[in-house]
XYZ file of N, CA and C in Angstrom:
726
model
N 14.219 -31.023 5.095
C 12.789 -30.904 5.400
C 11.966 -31.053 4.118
N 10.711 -32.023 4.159
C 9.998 -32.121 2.948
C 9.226 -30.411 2.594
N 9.530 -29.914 1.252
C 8.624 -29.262 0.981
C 7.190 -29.346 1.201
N 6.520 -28.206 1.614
C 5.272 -28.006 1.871
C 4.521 -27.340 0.737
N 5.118 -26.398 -0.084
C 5.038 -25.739 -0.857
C 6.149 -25.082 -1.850
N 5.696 -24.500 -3.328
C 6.663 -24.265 -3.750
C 7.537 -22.841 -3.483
N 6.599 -22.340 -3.158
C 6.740 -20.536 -2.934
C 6.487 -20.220 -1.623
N 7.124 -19.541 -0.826
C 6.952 -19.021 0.302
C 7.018 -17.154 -0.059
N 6.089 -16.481 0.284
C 6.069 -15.166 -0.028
C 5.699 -14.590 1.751
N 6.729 -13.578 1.830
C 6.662 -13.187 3.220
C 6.133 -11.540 3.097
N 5.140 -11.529 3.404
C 4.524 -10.144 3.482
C 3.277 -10.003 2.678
N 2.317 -9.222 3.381
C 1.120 -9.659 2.556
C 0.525 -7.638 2.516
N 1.451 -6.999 2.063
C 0.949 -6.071 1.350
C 0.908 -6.160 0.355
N 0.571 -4.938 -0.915
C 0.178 -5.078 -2.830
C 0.841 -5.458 -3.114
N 2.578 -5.762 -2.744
C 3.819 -6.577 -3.566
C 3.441 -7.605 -3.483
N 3.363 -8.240 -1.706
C 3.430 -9.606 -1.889
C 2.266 -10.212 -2.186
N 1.042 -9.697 -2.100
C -0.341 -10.489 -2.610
C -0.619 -10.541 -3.890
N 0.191 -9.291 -4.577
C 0.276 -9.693 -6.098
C 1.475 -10.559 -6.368
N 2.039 -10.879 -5.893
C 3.075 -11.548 -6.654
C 2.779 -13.018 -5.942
N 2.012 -13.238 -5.017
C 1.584 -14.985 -4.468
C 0.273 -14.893 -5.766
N -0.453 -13.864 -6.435
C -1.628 -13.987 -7.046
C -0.821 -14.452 -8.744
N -0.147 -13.887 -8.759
C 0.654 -13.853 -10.278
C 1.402 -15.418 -10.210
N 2.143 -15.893 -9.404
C 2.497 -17.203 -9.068
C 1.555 -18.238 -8.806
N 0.510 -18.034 -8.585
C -0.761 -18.854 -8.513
C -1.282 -18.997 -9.786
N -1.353 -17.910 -10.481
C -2.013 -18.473 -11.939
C -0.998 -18.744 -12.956
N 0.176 -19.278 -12.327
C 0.820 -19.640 -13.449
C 1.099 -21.368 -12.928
N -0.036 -21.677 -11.774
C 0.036 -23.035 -11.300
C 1.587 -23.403 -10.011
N 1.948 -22.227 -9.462
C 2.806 -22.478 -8.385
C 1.747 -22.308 -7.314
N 2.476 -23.430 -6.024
C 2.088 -23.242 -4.820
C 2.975 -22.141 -4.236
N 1.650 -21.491 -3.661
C 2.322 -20.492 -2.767
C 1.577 -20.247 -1.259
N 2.097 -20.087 -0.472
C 1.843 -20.066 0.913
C 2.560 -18.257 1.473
N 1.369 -17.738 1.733
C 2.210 -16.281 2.190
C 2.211 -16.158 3.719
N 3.059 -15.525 4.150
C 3.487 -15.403 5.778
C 3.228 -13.861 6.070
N 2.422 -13.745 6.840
C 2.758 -12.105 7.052
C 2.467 -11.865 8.781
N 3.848 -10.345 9.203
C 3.400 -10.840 10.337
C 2.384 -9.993 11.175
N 1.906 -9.202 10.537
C 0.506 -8.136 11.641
C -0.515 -9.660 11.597
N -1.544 -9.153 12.447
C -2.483 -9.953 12.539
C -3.723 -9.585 11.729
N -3.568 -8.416 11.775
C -4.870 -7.922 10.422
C -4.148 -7.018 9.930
N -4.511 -6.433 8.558
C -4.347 -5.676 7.860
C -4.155 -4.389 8.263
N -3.298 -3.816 7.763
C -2.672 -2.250 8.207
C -3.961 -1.287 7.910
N -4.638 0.074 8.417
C -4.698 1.204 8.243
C -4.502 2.155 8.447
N -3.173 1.675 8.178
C -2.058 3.455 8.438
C -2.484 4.271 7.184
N -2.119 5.408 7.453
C -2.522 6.211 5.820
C -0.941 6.168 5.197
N -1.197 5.584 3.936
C 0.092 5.793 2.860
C 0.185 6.080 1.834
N -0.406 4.950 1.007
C -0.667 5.741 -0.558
C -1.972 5.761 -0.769
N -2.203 7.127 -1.628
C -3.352 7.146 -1.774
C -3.930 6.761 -3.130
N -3.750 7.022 -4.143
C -4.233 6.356 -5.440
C -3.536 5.674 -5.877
N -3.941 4.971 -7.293
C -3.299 3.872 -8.000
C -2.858 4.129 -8.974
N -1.543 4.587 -9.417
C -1.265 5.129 -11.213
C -1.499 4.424 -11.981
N -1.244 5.334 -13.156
C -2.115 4.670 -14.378
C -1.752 3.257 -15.210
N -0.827 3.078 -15.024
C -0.275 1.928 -15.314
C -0.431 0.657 -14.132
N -0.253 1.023 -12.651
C -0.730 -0.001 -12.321
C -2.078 -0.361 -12.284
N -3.121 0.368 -12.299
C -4.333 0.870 -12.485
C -4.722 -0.056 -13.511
N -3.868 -0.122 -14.662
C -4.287 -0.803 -16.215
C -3.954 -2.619 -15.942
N -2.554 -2.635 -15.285
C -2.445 -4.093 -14.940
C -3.409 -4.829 -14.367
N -3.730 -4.121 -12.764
C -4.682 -4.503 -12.353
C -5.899 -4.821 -12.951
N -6.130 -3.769 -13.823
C -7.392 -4.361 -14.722
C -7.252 -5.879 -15.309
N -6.237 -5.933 -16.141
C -5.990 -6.621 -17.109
C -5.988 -8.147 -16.234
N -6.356 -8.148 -15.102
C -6.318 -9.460 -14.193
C -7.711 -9.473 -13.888
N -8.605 -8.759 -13.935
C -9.635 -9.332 -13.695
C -10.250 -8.233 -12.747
N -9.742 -6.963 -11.988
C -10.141 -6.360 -11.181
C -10.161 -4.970 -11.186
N -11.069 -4.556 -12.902
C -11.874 -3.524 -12.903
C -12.668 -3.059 -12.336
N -13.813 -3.850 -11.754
C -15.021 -3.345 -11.119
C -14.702 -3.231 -9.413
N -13.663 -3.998 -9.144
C -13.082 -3.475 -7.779
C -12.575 -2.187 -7.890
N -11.801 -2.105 -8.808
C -10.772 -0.584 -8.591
C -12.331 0.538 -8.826
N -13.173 0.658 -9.606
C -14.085 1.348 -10.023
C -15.001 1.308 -8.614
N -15.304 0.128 -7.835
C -16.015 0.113 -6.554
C -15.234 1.191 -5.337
N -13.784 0.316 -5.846
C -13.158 1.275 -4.375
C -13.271 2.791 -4.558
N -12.858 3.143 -5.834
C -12.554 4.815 -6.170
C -13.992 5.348 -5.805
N -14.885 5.075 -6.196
C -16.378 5.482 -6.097
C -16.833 6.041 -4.389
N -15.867 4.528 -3.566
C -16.301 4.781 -2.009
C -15.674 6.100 -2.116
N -13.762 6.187 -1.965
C -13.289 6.978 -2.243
C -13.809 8.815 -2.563
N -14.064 8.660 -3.377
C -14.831 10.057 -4.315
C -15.728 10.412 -3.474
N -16.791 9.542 -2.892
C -18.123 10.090 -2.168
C -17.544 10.447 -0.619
N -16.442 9.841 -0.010
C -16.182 10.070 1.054
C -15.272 11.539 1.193
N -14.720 11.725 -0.148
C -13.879 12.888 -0.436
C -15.140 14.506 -0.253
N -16.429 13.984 -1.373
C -17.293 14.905 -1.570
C -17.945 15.369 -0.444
N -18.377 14.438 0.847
C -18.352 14.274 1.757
C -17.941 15.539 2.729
N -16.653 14.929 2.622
C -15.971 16.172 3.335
C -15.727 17.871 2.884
N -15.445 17.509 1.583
C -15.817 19.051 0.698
C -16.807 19.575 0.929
N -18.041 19.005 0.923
C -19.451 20.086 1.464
C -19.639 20.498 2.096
N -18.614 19.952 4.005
C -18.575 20.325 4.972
C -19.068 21.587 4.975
N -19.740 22.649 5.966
C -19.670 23.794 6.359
C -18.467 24.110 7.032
N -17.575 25.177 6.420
C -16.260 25.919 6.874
C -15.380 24.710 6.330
N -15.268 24.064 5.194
C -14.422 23.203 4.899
C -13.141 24.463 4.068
N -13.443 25.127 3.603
C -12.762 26.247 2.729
C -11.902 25.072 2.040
N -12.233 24.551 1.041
C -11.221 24.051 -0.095
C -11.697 24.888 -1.400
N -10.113 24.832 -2.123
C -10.677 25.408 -3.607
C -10.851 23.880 -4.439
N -11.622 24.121 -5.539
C -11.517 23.158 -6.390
C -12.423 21.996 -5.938
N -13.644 22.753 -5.279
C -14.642 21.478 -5.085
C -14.978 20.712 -6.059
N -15.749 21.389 -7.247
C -16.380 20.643 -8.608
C -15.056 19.504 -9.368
N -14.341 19.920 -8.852
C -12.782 19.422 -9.720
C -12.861 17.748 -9.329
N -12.508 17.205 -10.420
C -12.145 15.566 -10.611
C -11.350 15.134 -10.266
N -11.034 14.135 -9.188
C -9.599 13.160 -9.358
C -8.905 13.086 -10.429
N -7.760 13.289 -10.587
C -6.897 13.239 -11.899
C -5.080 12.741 -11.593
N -4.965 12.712 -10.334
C -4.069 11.879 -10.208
C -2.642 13.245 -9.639
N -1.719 13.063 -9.233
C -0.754 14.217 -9.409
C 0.182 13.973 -9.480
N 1.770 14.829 -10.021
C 3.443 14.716 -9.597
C 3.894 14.737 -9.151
N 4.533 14.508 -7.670
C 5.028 14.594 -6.582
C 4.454 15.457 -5.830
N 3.004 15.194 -5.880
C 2.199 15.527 -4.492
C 1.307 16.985 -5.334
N 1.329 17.113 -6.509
C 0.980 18.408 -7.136
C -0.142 17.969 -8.056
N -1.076 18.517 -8.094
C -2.034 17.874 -8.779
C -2.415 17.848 -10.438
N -2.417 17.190 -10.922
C -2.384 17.559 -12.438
C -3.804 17.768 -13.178
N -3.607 19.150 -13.287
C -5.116 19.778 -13.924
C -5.372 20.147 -15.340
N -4.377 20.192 -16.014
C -4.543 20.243 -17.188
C -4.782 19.090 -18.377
N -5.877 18.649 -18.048
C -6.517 17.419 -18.688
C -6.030 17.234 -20.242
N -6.423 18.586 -20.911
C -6.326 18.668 -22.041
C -5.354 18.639 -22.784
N -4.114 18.742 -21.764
C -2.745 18.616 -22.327
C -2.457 16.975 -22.513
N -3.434 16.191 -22.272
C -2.608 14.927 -21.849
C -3.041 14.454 -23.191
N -1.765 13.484 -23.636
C -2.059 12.856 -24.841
C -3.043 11.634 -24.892
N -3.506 10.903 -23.611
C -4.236 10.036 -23.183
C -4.919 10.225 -22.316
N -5.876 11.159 -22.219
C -6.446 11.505 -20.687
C -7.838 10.449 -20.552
N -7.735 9.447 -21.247
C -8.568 8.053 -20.680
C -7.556 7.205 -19.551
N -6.609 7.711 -20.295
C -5.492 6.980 -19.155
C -4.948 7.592 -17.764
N -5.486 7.587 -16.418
C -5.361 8.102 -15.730
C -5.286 7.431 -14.627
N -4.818 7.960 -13.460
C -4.887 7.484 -12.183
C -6.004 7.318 -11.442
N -6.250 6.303 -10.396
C -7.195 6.428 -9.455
C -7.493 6.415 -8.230
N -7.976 6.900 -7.328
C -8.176 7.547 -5.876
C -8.880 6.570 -5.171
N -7.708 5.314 -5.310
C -8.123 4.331 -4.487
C -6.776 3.986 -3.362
N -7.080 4.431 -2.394
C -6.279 4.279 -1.058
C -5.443 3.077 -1.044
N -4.483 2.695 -0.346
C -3.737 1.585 -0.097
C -4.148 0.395 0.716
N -4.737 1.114 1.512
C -5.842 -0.367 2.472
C -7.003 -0.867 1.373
N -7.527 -0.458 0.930
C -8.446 -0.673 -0.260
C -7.923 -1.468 -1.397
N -6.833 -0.959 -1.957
C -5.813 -1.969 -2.607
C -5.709 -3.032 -2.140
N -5.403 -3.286 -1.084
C -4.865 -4.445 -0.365
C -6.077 -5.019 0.053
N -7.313 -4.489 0.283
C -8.561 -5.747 1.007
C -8.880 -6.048 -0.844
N -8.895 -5.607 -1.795
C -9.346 -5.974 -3.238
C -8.354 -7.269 -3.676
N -6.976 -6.904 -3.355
C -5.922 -8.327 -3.543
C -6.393 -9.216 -2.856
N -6.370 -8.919 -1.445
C -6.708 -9.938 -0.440
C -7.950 -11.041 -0.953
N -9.049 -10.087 -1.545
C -10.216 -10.639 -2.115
C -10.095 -12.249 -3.113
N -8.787 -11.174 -4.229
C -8.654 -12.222 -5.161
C -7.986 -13.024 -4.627
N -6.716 -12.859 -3.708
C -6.052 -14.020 -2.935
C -6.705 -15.352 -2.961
N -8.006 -14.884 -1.935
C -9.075 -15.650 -1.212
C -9.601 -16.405 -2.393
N -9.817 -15.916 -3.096
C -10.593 -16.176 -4.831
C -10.090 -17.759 -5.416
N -8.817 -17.462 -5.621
C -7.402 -17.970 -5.989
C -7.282 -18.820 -4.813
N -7.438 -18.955 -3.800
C -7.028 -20.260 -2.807
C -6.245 -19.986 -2.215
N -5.651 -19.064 -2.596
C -4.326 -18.922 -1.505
C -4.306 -18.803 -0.029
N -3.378 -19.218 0.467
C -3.279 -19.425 1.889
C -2.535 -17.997 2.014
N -3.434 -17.256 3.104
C -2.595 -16.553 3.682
C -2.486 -15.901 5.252
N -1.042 -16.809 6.059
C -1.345 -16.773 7.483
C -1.100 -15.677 8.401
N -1.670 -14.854 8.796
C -1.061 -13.878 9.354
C -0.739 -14.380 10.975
N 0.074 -13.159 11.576
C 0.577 -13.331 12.954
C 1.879 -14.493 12.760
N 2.015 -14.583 11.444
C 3.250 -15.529 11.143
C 4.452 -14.805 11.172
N 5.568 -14.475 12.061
C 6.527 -14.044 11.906
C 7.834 -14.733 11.511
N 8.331 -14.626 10.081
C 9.235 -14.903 9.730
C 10.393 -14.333 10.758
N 11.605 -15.222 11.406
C 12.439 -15.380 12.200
C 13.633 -15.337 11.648
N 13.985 -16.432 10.370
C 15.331 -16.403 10.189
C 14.822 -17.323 8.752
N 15.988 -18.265 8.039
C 15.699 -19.533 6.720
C 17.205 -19.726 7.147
N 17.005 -20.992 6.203
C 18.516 -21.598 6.392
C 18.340 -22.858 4.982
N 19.181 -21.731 4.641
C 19.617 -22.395 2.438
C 19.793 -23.993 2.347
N 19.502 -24.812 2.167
C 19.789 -26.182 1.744
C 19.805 -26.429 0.476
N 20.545 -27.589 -0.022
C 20.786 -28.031 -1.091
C 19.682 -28.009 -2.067
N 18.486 -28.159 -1.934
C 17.354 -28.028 -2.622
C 16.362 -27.414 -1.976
N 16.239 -26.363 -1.634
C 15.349 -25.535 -1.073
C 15.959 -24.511 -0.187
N 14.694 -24.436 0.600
C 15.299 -23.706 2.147
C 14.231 -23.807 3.074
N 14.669 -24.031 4.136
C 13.655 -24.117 5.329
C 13.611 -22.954 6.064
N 12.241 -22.343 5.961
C 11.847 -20.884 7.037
C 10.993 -21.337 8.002
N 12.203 -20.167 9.144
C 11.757 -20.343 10.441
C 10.762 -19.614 10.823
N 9.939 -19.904 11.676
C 8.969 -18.322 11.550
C 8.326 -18.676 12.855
N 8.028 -17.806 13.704
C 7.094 -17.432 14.980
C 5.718 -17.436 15.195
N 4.898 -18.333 15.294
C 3.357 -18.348 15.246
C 2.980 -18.267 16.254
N 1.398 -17.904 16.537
C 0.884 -17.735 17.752
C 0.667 -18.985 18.566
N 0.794 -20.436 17.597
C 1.201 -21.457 18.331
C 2.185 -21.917 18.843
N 3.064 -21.326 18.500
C 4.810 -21.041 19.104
C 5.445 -21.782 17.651
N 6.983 -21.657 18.066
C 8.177 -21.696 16.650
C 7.678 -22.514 15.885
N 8.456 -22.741 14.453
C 8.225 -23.827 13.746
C 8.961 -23.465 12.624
N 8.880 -24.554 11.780
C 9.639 -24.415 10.296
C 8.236 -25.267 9.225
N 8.519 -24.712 7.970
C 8.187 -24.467 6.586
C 9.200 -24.849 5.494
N 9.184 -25.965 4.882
C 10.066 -26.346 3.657
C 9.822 -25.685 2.062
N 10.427 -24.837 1.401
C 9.769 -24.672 0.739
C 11.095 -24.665 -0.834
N 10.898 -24.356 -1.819
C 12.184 -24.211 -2.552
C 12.057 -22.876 -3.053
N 11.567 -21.910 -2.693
C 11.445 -20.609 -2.890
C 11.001 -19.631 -1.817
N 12.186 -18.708 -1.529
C 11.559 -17.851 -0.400
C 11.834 -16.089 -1.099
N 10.775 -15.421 -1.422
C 10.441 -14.602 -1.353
C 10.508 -13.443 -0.712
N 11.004 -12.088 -0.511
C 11.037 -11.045 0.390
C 10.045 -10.005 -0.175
N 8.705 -10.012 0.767
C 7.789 -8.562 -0.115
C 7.729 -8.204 1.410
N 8.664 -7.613 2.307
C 8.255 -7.143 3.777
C 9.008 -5.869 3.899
N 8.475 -5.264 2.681
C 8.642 -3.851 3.035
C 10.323 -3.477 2.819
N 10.648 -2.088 2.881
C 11.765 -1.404 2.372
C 12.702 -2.222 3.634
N 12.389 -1.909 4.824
C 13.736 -2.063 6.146
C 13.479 -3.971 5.961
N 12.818 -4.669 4.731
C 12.953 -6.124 4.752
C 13.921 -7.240 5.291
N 13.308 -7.547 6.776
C 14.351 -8.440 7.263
C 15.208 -9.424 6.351
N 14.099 -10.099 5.234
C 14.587 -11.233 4.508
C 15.726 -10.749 3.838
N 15.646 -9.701 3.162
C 16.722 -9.284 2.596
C 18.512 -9.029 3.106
N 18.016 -8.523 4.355
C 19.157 -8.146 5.213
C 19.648 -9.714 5.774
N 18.804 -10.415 5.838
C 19.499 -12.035 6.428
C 20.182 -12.318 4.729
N 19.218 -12.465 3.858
C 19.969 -13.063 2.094
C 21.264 -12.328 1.934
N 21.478 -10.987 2.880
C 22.843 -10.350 2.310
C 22.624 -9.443 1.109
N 21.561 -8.937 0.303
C 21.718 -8.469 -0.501
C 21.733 -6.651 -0.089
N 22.333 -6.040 -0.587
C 22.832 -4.644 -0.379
C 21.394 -3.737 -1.016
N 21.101 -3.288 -0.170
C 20.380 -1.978 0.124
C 20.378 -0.597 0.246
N 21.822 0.423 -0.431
C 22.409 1.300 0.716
C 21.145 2.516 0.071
N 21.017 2.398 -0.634
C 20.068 3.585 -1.392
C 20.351 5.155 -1.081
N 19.433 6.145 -1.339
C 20.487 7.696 -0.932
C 19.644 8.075 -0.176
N 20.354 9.367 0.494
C 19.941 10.152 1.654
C 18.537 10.987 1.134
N 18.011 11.004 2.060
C 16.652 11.831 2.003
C 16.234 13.269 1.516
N 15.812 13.031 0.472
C 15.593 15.162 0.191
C 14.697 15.669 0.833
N 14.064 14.978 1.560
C 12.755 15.629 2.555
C 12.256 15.056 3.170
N 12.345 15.213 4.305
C 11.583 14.371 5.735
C 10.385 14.876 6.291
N 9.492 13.922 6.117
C 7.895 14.375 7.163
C 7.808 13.719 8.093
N 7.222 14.274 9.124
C 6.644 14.016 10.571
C 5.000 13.765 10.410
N 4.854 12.933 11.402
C 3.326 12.436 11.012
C 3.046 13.317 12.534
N 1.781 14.053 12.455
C 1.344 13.860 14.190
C -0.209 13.913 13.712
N -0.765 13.243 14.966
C -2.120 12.543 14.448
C -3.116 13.467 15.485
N -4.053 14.490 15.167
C -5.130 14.728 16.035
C -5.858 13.281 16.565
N -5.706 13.616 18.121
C -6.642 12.176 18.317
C -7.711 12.663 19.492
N -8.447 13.783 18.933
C -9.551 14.211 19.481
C -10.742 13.066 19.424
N -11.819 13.546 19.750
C -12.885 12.368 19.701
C -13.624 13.139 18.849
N -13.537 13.957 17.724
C -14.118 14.455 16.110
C -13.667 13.144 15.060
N -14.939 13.334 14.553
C -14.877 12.556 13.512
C -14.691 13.458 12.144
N -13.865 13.044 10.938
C -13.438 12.088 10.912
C -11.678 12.744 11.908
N -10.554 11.989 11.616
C -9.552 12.474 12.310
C -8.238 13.296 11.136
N -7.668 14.141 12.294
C -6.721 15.211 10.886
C -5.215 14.367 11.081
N -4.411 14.473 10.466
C -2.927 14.455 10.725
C -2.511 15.489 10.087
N -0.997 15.460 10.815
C -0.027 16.447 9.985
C 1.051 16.053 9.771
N 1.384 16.133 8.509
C 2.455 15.861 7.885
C 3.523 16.885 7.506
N 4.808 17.191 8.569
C 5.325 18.551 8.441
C 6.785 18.225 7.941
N 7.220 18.652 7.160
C 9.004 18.278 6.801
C 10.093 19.397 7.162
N 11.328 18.911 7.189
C 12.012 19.864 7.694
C 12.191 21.366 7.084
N 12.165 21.302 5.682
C 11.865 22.526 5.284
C 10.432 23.383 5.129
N 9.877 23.227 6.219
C 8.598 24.178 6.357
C 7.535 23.540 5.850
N 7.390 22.635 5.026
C 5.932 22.220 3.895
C 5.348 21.596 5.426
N 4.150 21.621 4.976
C 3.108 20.754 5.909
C 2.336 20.399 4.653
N 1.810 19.177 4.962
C 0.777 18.471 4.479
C -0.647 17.990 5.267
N -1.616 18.561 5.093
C -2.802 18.076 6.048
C -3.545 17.148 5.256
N -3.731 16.033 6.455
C -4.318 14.867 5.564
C -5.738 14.353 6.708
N -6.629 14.163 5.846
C -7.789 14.018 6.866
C -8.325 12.496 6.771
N -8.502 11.809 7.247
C -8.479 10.365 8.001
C -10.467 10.566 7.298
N -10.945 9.913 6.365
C -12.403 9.181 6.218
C -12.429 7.654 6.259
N -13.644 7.588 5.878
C -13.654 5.593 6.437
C -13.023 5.400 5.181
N -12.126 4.132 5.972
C -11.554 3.533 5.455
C -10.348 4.014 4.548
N -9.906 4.909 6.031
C -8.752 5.363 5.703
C -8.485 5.825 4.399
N -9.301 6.600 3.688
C -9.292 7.261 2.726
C -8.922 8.635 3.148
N -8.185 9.681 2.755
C -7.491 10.974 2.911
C -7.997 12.145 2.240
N -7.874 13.142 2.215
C -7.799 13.944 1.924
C -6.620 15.053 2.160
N -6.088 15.383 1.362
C -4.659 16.083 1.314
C -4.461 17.432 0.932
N -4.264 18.918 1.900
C -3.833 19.747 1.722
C -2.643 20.070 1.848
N -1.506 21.113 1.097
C -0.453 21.257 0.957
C -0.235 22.818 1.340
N 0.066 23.039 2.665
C 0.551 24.392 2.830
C 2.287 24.795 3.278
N 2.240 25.747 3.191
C 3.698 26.605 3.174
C 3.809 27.214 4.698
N 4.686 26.053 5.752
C 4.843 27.192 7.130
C 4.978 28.167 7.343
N 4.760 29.522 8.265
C 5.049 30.821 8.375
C 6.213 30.369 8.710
């Protein structure tokens, strides 16, 4: 099959839109496949560490990360003023945390210009998407990658469109579709990774209050309450089950 392109990147979350954006400015074609039809807003991660935080800059997309955190912050403050919100630590700054613990001691840090920021994961991803768009890149959603099949100089991917089957020639195929990544499991490459030190349960209030709560409960007693603002921005309490 004639190549269409040089790069095929399958998945169009922060892996794969940065890495079709990073392959684009080094003058590769890239064509990304992803298969939702719009963009996820599940709640997942919520800020950006400091290091990716700095990369991102270093491409051109300071005043995005500084736009998003800003929505971020006001939608947070937002909810803190609530009447009967009872949080401690209203006046307190984003500062980023350690496995879910928040880090308050500013003054200890040997770089405290260098910090994390409280920019959500859907937010991440419409700011890539942005530069994607910026950059030219093609990117098709409702494209479901199906299967590839290795040839001598390339490989041809199969993939499922809303216009029905088809194939894509390309000499590079890419896997950014997430941890359970089909591509990977078809390439054969081994995955076994280790067993879980802690499992959460999501359950979602789906009252008709705005904004909406979840709970995040693990098997050893922790709950996590996380509160749903626009644009899926969170807010995160950490309590101890009776």
């Amino acid at each position: 099959m004639e190549k269409q392109v040089d790069v095929v990147v399958v998945g169009a979350g922060p892996v794969g839109l940065l890495t079709a954006i990073e392959l684009t400015l080094s003058g590769v074609r890239v064509l990304v496949l992803e298969r939702l039809a719009s963009a996820s807003m599940a709640m997942k991660a919520m800020s950006l560490g400091p290091l990716g935080s700095e990369a991102l800059q270093r491409r051109g997309m300071a005043a995005a990360i500084a736009a998003a955190e800003a929505q971020s912050l006001a939608a947070m403050k937002q909810f803190a003023e609530q009447a009967g919100a009872e949080l401690r630590g209203r006046s307190s700054k984003f500062s980023g945390h350690f496995a879910g613990l928040p880090l308050i001691r500013k003054d200890a840090q040997k770089e405290p210009e260098r910090r994390a920021h409280a920019v959500d994961q859907p937010s991440l991803e419409a700011m890539l998407a942005d530069r994607a768009r910026a950059l030219g890149i093609e990117v098709r959603r409702a494209f479901d990658v199906t299967g590839f099949v290795q040839q001598a100089d390339g490989i041809d991917v199969e993939l499922r469109a809303p216009t029905g089957a088809g194939q894509i020639g390309c000499s590079y195929l890419v896997g950014c579709d997430g941890g359970r990544s089909l591509i990977r499991k078809m390439a054969g490459f081994e995955f076994p990774g280790t067993a879980p030190s802690l499992t959460f349960y999501r359950r979602r209030d789906r009252s008709s209050r705005t904004p909406a709560a979840d709970w995040l409960e693990s098997h050893i007693g922790w709950r996590i309450f996380l509160l749903a603002l626009p644009r899926s921005t969170v807010h995160a309490r950490l309590q101890r089950s009776a």
